[in-house]
Coordinates of C-alpha atoms and ligand atoms in Angstrom, one line a residue:
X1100 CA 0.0 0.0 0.0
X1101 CA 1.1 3.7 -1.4
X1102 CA 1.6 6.0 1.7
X1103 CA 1.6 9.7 1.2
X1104 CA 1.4 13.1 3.4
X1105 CA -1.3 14.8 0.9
X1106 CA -3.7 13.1 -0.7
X1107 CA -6.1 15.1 -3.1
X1108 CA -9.4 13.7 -4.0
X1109 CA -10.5 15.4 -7.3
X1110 CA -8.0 17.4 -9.6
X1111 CA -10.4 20.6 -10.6
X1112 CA -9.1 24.0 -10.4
X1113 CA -9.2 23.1 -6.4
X1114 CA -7.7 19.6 -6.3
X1115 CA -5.1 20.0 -9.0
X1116 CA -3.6 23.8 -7.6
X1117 CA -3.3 21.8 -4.1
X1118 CA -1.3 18.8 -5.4
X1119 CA 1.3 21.0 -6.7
X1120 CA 1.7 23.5 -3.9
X1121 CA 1.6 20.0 -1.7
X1122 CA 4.4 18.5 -3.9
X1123 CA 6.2 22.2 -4.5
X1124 CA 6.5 22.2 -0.4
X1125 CA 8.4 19.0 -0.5
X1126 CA 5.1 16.9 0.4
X1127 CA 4.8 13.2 -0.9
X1128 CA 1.7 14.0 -2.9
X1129 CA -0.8 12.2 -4.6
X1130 CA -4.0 13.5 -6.8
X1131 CA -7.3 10.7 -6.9
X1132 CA -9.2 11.2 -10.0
X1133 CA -11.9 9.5 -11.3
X1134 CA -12.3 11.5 -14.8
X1135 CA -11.0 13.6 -17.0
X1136 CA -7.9 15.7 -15.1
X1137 CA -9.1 19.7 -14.4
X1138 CA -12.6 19.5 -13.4
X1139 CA -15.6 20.9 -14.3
X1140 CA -13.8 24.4 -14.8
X1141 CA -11.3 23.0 -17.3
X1142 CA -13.9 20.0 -19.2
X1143 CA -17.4 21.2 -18.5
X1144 CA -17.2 24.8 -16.8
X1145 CA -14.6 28.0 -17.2
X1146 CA -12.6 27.0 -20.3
X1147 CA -15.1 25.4 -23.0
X1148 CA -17.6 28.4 -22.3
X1149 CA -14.7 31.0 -22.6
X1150 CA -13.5 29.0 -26.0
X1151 CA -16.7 28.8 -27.4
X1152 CA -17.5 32.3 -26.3
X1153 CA -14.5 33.6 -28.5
X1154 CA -15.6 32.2 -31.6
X1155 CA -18.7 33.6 -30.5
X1156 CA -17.3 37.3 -30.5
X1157 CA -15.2 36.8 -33.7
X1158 CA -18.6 35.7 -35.5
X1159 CA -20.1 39.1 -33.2
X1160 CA -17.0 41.5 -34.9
X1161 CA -17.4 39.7 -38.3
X1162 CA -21.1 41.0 -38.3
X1163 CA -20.3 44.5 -37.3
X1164 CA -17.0 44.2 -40.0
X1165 CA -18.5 47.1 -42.0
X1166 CA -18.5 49.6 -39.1
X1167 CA -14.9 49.1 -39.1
X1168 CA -14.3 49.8 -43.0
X1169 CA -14.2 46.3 -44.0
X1170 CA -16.3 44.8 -46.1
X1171 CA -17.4 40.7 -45.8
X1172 CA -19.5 39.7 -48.4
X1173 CA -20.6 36.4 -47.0
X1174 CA -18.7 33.7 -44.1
X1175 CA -20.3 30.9 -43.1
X1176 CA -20.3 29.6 -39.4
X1177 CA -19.0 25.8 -39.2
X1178 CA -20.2 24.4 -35.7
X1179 CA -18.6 21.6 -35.7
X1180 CA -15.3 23.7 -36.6
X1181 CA -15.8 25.4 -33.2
X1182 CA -16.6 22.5 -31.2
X1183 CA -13.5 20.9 -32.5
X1184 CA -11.6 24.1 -31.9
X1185 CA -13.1 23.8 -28.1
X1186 CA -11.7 20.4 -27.6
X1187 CA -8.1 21.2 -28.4
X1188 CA -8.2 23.8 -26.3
X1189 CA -9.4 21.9 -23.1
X1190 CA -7.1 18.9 -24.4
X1191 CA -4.1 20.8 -24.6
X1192 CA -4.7 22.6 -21.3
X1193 CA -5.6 19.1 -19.8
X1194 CA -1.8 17.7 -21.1
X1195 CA -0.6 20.5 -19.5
X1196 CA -1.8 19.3 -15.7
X1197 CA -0.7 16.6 -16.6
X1198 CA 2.6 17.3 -17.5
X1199 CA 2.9 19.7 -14.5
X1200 CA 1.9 16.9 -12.2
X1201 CA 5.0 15.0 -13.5
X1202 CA 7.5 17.7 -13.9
X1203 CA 6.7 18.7 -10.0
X1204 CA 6.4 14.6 -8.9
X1205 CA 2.5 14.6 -8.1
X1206 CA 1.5 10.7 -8.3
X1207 CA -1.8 10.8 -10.0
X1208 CA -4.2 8.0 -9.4
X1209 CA -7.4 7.4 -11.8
X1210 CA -10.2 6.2 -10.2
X1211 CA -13.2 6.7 -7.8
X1212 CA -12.0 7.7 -4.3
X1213 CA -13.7 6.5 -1.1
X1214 CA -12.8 7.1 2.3
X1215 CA -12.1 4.1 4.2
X1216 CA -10.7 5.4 7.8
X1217 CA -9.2 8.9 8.0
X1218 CA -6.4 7.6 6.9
X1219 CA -7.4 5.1 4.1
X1220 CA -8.8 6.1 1.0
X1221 CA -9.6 3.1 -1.6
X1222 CA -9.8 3.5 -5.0
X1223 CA -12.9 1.2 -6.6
X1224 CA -11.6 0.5 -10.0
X1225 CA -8.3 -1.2 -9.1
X1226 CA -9.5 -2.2 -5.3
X1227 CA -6.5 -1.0 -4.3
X1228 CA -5.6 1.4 -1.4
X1229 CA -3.3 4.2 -0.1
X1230 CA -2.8 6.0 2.9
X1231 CA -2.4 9.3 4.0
X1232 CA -1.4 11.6 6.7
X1233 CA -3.5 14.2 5.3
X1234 CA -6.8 14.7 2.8
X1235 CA -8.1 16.7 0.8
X1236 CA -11.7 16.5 -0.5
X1237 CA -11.7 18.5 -3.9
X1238 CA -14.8 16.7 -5.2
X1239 CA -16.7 19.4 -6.9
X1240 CA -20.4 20.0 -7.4
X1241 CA -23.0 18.9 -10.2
X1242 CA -25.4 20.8 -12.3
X1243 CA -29.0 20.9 -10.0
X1244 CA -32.0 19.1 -11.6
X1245 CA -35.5 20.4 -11.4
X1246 CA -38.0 17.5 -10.3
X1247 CA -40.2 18.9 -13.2
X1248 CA -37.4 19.3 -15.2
X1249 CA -35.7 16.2 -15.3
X1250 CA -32.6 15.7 -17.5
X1251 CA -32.9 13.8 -20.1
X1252 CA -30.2 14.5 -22.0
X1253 CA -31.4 14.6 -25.2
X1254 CA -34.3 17.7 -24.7
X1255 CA -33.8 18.9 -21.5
X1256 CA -29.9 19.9 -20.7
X1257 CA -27.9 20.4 -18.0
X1258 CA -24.7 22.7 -18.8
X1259 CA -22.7 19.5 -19.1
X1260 CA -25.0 18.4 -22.2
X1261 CA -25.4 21.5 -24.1
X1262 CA -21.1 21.4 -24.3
X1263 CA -21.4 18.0 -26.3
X1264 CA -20.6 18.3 -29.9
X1265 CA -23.8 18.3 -31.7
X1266 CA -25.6 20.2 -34.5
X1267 CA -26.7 23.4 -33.6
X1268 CA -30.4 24.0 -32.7
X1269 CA -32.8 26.6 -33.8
X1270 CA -34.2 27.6 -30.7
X1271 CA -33.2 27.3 -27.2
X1272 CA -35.2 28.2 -23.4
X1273 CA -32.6 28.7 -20.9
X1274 CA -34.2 28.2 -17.6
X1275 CA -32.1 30.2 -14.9
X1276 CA -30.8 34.0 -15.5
X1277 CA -27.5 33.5 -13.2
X1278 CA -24.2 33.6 -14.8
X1279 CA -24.2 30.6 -16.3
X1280 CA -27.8 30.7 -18.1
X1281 CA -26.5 34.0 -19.4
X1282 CA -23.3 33.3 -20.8
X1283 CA -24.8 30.3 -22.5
X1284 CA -27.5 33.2 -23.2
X1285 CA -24.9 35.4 -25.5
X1286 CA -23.0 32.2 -26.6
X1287 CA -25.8 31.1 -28.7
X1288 CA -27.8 34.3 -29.6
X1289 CA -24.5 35.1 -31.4
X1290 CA -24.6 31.5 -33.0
X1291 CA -27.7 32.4 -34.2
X1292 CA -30.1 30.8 -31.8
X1293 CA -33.1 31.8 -31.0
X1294 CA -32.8 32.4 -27.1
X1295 CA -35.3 32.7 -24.5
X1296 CA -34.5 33.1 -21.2
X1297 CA -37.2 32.5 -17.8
X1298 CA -36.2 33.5 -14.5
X1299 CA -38.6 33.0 -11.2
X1300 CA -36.8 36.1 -9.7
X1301 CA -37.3 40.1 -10.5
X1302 CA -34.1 40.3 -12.1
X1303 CA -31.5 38.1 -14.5
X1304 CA -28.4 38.0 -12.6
X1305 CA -30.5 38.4 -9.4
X1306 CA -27.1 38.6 -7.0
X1307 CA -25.6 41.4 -8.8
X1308 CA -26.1 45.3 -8.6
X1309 CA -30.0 46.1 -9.9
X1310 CA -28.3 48.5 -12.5
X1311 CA -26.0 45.8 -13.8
X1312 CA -28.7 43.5 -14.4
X1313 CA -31.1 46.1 -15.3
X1314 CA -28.1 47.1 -17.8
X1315 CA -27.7 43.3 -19.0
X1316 CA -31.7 42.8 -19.4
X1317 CA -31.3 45.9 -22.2
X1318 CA -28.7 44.6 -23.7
X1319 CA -29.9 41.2 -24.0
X1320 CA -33.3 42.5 -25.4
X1321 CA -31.4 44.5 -27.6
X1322 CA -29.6 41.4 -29.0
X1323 CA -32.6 39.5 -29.6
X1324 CA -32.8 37.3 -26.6
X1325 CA -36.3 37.3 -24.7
X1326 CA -36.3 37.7 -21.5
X1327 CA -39.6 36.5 -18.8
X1328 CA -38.6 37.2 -15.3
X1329 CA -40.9 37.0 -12.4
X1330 CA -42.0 33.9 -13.8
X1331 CA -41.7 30.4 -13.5
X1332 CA -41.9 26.7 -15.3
X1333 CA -45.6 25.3 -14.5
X1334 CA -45.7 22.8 -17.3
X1335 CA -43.6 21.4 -20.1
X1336 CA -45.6 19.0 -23.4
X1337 CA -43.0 17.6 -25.3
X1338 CA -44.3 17.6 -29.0
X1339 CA -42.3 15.7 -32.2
X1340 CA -39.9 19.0 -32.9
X1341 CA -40.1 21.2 -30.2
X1342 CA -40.9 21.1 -26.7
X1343 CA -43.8 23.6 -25.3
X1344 CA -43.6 24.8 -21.9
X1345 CA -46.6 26.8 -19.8
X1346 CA -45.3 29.8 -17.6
X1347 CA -47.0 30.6 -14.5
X1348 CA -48.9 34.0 -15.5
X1349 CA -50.4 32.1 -18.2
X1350 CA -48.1 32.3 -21.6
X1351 CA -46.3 29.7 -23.4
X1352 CA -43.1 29.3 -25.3
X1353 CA -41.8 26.6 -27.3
X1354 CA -38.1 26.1 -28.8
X1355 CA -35.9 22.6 -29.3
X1356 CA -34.2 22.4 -26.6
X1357 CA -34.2 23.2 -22.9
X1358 CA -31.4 24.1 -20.5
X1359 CA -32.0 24.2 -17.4
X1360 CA -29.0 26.2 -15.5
X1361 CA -30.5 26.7 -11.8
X1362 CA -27.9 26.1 -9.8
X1363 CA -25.3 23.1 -8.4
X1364 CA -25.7 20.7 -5.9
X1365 CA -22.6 19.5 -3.7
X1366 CA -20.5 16.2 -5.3
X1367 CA -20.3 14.7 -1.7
X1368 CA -22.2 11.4 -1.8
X1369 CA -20.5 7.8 -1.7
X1370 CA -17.2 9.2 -0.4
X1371 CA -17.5 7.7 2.8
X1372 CA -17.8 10.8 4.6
X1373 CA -21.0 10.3 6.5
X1374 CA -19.8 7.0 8.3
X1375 CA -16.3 9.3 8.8
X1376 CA -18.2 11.7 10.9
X1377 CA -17.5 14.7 8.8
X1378 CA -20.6 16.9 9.0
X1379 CA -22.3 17.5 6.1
X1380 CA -24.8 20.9 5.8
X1381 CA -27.2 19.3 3.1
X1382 CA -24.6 17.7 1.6
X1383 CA -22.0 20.6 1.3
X1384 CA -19.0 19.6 3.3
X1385 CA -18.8 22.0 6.1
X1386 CA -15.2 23.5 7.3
X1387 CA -13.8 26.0 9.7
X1388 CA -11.8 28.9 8.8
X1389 CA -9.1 27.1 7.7
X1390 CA -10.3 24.4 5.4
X1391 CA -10.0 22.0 8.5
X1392 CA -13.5 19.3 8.1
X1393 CA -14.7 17.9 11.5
X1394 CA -12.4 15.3 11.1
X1395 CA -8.9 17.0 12.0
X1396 CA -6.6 15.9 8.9
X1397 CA -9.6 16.0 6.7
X1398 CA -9.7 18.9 4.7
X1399 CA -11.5 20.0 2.2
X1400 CA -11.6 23.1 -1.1
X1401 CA -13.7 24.5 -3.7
X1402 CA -17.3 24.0 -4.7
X1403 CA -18.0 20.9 -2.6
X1404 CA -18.0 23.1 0.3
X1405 CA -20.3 25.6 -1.2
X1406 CA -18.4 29.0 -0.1
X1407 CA -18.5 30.8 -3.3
X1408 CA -18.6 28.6 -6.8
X1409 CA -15.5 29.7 -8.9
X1410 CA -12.7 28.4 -9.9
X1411 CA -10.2 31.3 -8.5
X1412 CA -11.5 30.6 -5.4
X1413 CA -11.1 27.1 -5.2
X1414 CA -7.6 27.7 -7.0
X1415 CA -6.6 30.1 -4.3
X1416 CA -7.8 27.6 -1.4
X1417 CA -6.3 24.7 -2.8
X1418 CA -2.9 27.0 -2.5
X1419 CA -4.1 28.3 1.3
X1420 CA -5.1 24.8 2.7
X1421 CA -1.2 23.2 2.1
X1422 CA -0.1 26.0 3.9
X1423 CA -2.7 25.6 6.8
X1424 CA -1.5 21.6 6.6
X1425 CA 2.0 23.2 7.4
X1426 CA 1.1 24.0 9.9
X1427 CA -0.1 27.9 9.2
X1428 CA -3.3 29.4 9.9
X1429 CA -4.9 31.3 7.0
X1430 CA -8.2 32.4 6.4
X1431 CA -9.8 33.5 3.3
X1432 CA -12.0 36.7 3.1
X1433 CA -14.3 35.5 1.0
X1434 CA -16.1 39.5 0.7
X1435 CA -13.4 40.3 -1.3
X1436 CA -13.3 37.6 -4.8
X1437 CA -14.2 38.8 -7.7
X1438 CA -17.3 37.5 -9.5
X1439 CA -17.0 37.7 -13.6
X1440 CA -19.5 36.6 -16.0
X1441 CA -18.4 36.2 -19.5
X1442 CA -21.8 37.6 -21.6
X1443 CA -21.4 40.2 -24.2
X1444 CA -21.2 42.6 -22.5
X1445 CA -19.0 41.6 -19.5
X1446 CA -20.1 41.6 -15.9
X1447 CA -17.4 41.9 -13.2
X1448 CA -17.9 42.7 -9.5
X1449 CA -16.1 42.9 -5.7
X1450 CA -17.1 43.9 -2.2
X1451 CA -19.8 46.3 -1.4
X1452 CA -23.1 46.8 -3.5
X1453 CA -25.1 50.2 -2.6
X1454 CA -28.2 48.5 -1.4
X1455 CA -26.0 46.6 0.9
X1456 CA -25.5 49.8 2.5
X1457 CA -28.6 51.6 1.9
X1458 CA -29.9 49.5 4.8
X1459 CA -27.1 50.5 7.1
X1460 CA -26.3 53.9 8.4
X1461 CA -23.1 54.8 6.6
X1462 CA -22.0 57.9 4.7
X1463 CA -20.5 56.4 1.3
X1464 CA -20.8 58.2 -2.3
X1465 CA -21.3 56.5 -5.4
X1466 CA -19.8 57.4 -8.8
X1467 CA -20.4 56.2 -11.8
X1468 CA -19.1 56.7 -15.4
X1469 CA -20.1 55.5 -18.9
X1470 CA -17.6 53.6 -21.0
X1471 CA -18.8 55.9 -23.9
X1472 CA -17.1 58.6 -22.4
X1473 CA -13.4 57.2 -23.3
X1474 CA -11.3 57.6 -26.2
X1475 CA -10.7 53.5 -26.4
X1476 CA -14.3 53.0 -26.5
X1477 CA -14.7 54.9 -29.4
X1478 CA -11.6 53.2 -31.0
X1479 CA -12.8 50.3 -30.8
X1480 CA -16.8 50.8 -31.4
X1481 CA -17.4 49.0 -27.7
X1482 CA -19.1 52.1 -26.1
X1483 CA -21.7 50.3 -24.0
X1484 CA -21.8 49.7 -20.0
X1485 CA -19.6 51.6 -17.0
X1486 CA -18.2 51.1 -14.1
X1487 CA -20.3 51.9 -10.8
X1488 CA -17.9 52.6 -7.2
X1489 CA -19.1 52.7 -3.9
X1490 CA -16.9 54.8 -2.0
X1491 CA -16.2 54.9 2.2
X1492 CA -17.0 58.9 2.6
X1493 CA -14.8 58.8 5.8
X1494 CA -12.3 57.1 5.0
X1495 CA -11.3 57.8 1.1
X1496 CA -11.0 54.3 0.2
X1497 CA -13.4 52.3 -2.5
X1498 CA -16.0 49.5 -1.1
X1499 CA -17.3 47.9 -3.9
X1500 CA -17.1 48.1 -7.8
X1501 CA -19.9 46.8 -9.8
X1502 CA -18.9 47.1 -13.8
X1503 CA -20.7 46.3 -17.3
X1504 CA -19.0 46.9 -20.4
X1505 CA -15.6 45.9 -22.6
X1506 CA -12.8 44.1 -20.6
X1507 CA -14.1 44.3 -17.4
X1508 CA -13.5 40.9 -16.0
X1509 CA -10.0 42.5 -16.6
X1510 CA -10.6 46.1 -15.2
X1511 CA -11.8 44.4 -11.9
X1512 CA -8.5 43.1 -10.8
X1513 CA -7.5 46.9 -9.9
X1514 CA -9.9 46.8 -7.6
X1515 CA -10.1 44.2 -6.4
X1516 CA -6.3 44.9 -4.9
X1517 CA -7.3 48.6 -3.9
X1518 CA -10.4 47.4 -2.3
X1519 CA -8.2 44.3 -0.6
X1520 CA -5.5 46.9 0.7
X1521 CA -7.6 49.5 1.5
X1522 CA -5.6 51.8 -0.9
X1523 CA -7.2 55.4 -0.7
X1524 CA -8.4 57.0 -3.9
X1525 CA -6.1 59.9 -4.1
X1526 CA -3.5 57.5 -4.1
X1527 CA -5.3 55.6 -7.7
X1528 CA -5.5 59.4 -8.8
X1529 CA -2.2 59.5 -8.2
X1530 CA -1.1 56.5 -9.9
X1531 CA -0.8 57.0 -14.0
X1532 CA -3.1 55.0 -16.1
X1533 CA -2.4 54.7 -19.6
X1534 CA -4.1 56.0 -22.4
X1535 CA -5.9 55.2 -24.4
X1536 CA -7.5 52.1 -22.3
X1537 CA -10.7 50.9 -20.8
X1538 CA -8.5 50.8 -17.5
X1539 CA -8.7 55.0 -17.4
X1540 CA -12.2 54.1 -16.3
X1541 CA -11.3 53.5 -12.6
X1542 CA -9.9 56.9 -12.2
X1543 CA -12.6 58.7 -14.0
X1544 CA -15.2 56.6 -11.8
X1545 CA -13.6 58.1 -8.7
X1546 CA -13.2 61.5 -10.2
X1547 CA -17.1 61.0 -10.7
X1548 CA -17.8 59.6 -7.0
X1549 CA -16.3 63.1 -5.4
X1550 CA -18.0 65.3 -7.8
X1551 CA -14.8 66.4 -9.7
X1552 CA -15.3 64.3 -13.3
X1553 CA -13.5 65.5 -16.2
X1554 CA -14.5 64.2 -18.5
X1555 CA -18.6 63.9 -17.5
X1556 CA -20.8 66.0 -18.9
Ligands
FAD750 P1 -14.5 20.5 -9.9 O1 -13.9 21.4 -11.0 O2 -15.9 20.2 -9.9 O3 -13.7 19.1 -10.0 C1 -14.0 18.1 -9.1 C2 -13.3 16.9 -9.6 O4 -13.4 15.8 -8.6 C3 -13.9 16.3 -10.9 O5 -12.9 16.1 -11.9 C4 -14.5 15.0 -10.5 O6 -14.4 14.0 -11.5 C5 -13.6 14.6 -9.3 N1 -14.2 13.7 -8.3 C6 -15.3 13.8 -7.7 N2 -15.6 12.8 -6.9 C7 -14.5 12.0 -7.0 C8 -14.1 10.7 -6.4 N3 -14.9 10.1 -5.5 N4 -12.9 10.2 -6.7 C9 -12.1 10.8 -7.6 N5 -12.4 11.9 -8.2 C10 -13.6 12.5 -7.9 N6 -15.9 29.5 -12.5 C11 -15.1 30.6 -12.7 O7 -14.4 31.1 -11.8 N7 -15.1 31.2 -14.0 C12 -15.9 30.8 -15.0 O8 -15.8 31.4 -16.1 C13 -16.7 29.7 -14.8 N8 -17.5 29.2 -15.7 C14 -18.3 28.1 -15.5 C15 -19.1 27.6 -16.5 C16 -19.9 26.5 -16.3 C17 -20.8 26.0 -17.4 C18 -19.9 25.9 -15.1 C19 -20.7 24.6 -14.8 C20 -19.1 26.3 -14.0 C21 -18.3 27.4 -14.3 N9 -17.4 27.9 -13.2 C22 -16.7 29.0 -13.5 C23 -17.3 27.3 -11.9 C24 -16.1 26.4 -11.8 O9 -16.1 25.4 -12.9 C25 -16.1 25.7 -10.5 O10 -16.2 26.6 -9.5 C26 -14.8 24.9 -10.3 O11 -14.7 23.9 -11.3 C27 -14.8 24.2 -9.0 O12 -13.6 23.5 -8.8 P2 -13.4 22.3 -7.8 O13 -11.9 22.0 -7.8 O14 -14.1 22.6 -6.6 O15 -14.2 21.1 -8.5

């Protein structure tokens, strides 16, 4: 029997990131997996939708070619081409983790993990067994099924399905308007789809700003994607082409396919945890502050513990949790990750939204400035969106940023590391951005929040 001091069950963006910080740190380190190596972020999640969304925006600037002085008679759109193009992509990427696990001497094992003690872990395929000092549960989570909804992976989808290759439909109902739903909104609206999206809430993108999704809804519409909010799924007749579906205030819509995108459920079952004693809040593995599980060299990273659902997240506690195994005690402030959604426009957020602190007693300002207003917006004809800042009044330093627009998801990083150091505006005015960019929208946005914009009408 294999004995190691780290043992990582699952090798998503969690999973893998630990094994090599365990191995980098001079840990005997192994990685269980019983699939494809990355995850869901890297096979099913982050990196097919950001792939497919490219070819997506190329087909977008192809349409909009003339604007630019260029003339394109004709181009056809090869689906298959692009689903092709996808799995290189997430191939190569997945040789990569591979190759990293031997470069940096991670052992990885294929097959389905199951805890046998807290110290034995047995693989099912090859009924063998290893041991380790210490675990980590990087399991992940699964697509959430609706009971009237039912996958059946040929009509209605789960996120997983829709990523098969396949030929392209003609209409599609995307139940759920989170980040998901949405991005899988503008990936096929640009393909030519006809999209209809139903959410039971007020709003698409219910968690973010109201502006932002308010902001998104527009721009959606504008696209050609419908939009029922408020509403939800009473009925579904499937008939030979299309499948109809009855919304509660009475209407219905029909289209090909249905995905159904309404949230995750935690990938915790048969691991042996239960008969472990590690507590389990429906299903999500619970931890403390430092990624410890009841079970005191049980640990565990990412989804399955249902914290926040992205794969920087779980990346960044697959790196913390090694270091808490050394023996260091780290906590993550969660109030500070940034959440990006990949939709034409982009969508990027951090910390403090104003009707957070609407409800509290608290002198903040808010400014707010319109990518239309720079010169790099004009350039490159992407004039929709802005950036919205939700300033601490007292003491001069940013709270929250809440963006729509071009390059946000990249924008947000500023902000994220003046909101994480508390780094007081005067000192971003002070800091030279260069021009032209969409970046010169953070200064501007915090000219706007004290009043003093330049460049605001
Ligand atoms: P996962 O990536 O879920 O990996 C878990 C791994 O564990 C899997 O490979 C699984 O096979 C393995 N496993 C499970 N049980 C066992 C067992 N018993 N034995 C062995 N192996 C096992 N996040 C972002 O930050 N940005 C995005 O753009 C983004 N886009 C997304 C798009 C979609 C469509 C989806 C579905 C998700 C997206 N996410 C995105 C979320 C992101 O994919 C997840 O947050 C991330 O993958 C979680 O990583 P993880 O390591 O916790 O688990």
């Amino acid at each position: 029997m294999q004995g190691y001091d780290v043992v990582v069950i699952g090798s998503g963006p969690g999973g893998y990131v630990a094994g090599l910080r365990s191995a980098q740190k001079g840990f005997k380190t192994a990685v269980i997996e019983q699939d494809k190596v990355g995850g869901v972020c890297l096979n099913l999640g982050c990196i097919p939708t950001k792939t497919l969304l490219e070819s997506a925006r190329q087909i977008d600037s192809l349409r909009k070619a003339d604007e630019f002085g260029i003339k394109v008679n004709q181009f056809e759109v090869e689906n298959a081409k692009i689903w092709e193009r996808k799995e290189r992509v997430v191939d190569n990427l997945r040789k990569g983790i591979e190759y990293l696990f031997k470069l940096k001497g991670v052992d990885l094992i294929k097959g389905r993990a199951r805890l046998v003690n807290e110290e034995t872990i047995a693989i099912e395929e090859c009924s063998e067994e290893v041991k380790a000092k210490n675990i980590i549960l990087a399991t992940g989570s699964l697509p959430l099924e609706l009971p009237h909804l039912k996958f059946d992976h040929k009509t209605i989808l789960s996120s997983d399905d829709i990523l098969e290759k396949g030929s392209l439909f003609s209409s599609l109902i995307i139940v759920g308007g989170g980040a998901i739903g949405c991005e899988f909104g503008s990936l096929f609206n640009s393909l030519g789809v006809k999209v209809t999206i139903v959410e039971l809430l007020e709003n698409i993108l219910p968690h973010e700003d109201w502006e932002i999704s308010h902001a998104l809804e527009l721009s959606f519409k504008k696209r050609g994607i419908n939009i029922f909010t408020g509403r939800k799924i009473e009925e579904v007749n499937f008939g030979k082409e299309e499948v109809k579906v009855s919304l509660s205030d009475g209407k219905s819509i029909e289209a090909e396919k249905i995905l159904v995108a309404v949230g995750r459920i935690p990938n915790s079952r048969n691991l042996g945890l239960e008969e472990l004693g590690v507590y389990l809040r429906k299903g999500w593995i619970v931890t403390d502050d430092y990624l410890r599980t009841s079970v005191p060299n049980i640990f565990a990273v990412g989804d399955v513990i249902g914290e926040v659902l992205l794969a920087h997240v779980a990346m960044f506690q697959g790196e913390r949790v090694v270091e808490n195994i050394e023996g260091k005690n780290i906590k993550i402030d969660y109030k500070i990750a940034p959440n990006c959604i990949y939709t034409f426009p982009e969508i990027a957020s951090v910390g403090i939204k104003e009707s957070d602190l609407k409800k509290m007693n608290f002198d903040y300002s808010v400014g707010k400035f319109p990518f239309r207003a720079l010169g790099k917006s004009h350039a490159s004809g992407e004039t929709e969106g802005f950036l919205k800042l939700v300033v601490d009044k007292k003491e001069n330093i940013i709270l929250g940023a809440q963006a729509i627009g071009p390059d946000v998801t990249n924008i947000i990083s500023e902000l994220v590391l003046a909101i994480k150091n508390r780094i007081k505006i005067k000192d971003i005015l002070e800091t030279i951005h260069p021009h032209p960019t969409f970046s010169e929208i953070v200064p501007e946005t915090i000219l706007a929040s004290l009043n003093f914009s330049l460049h605001l009408v």
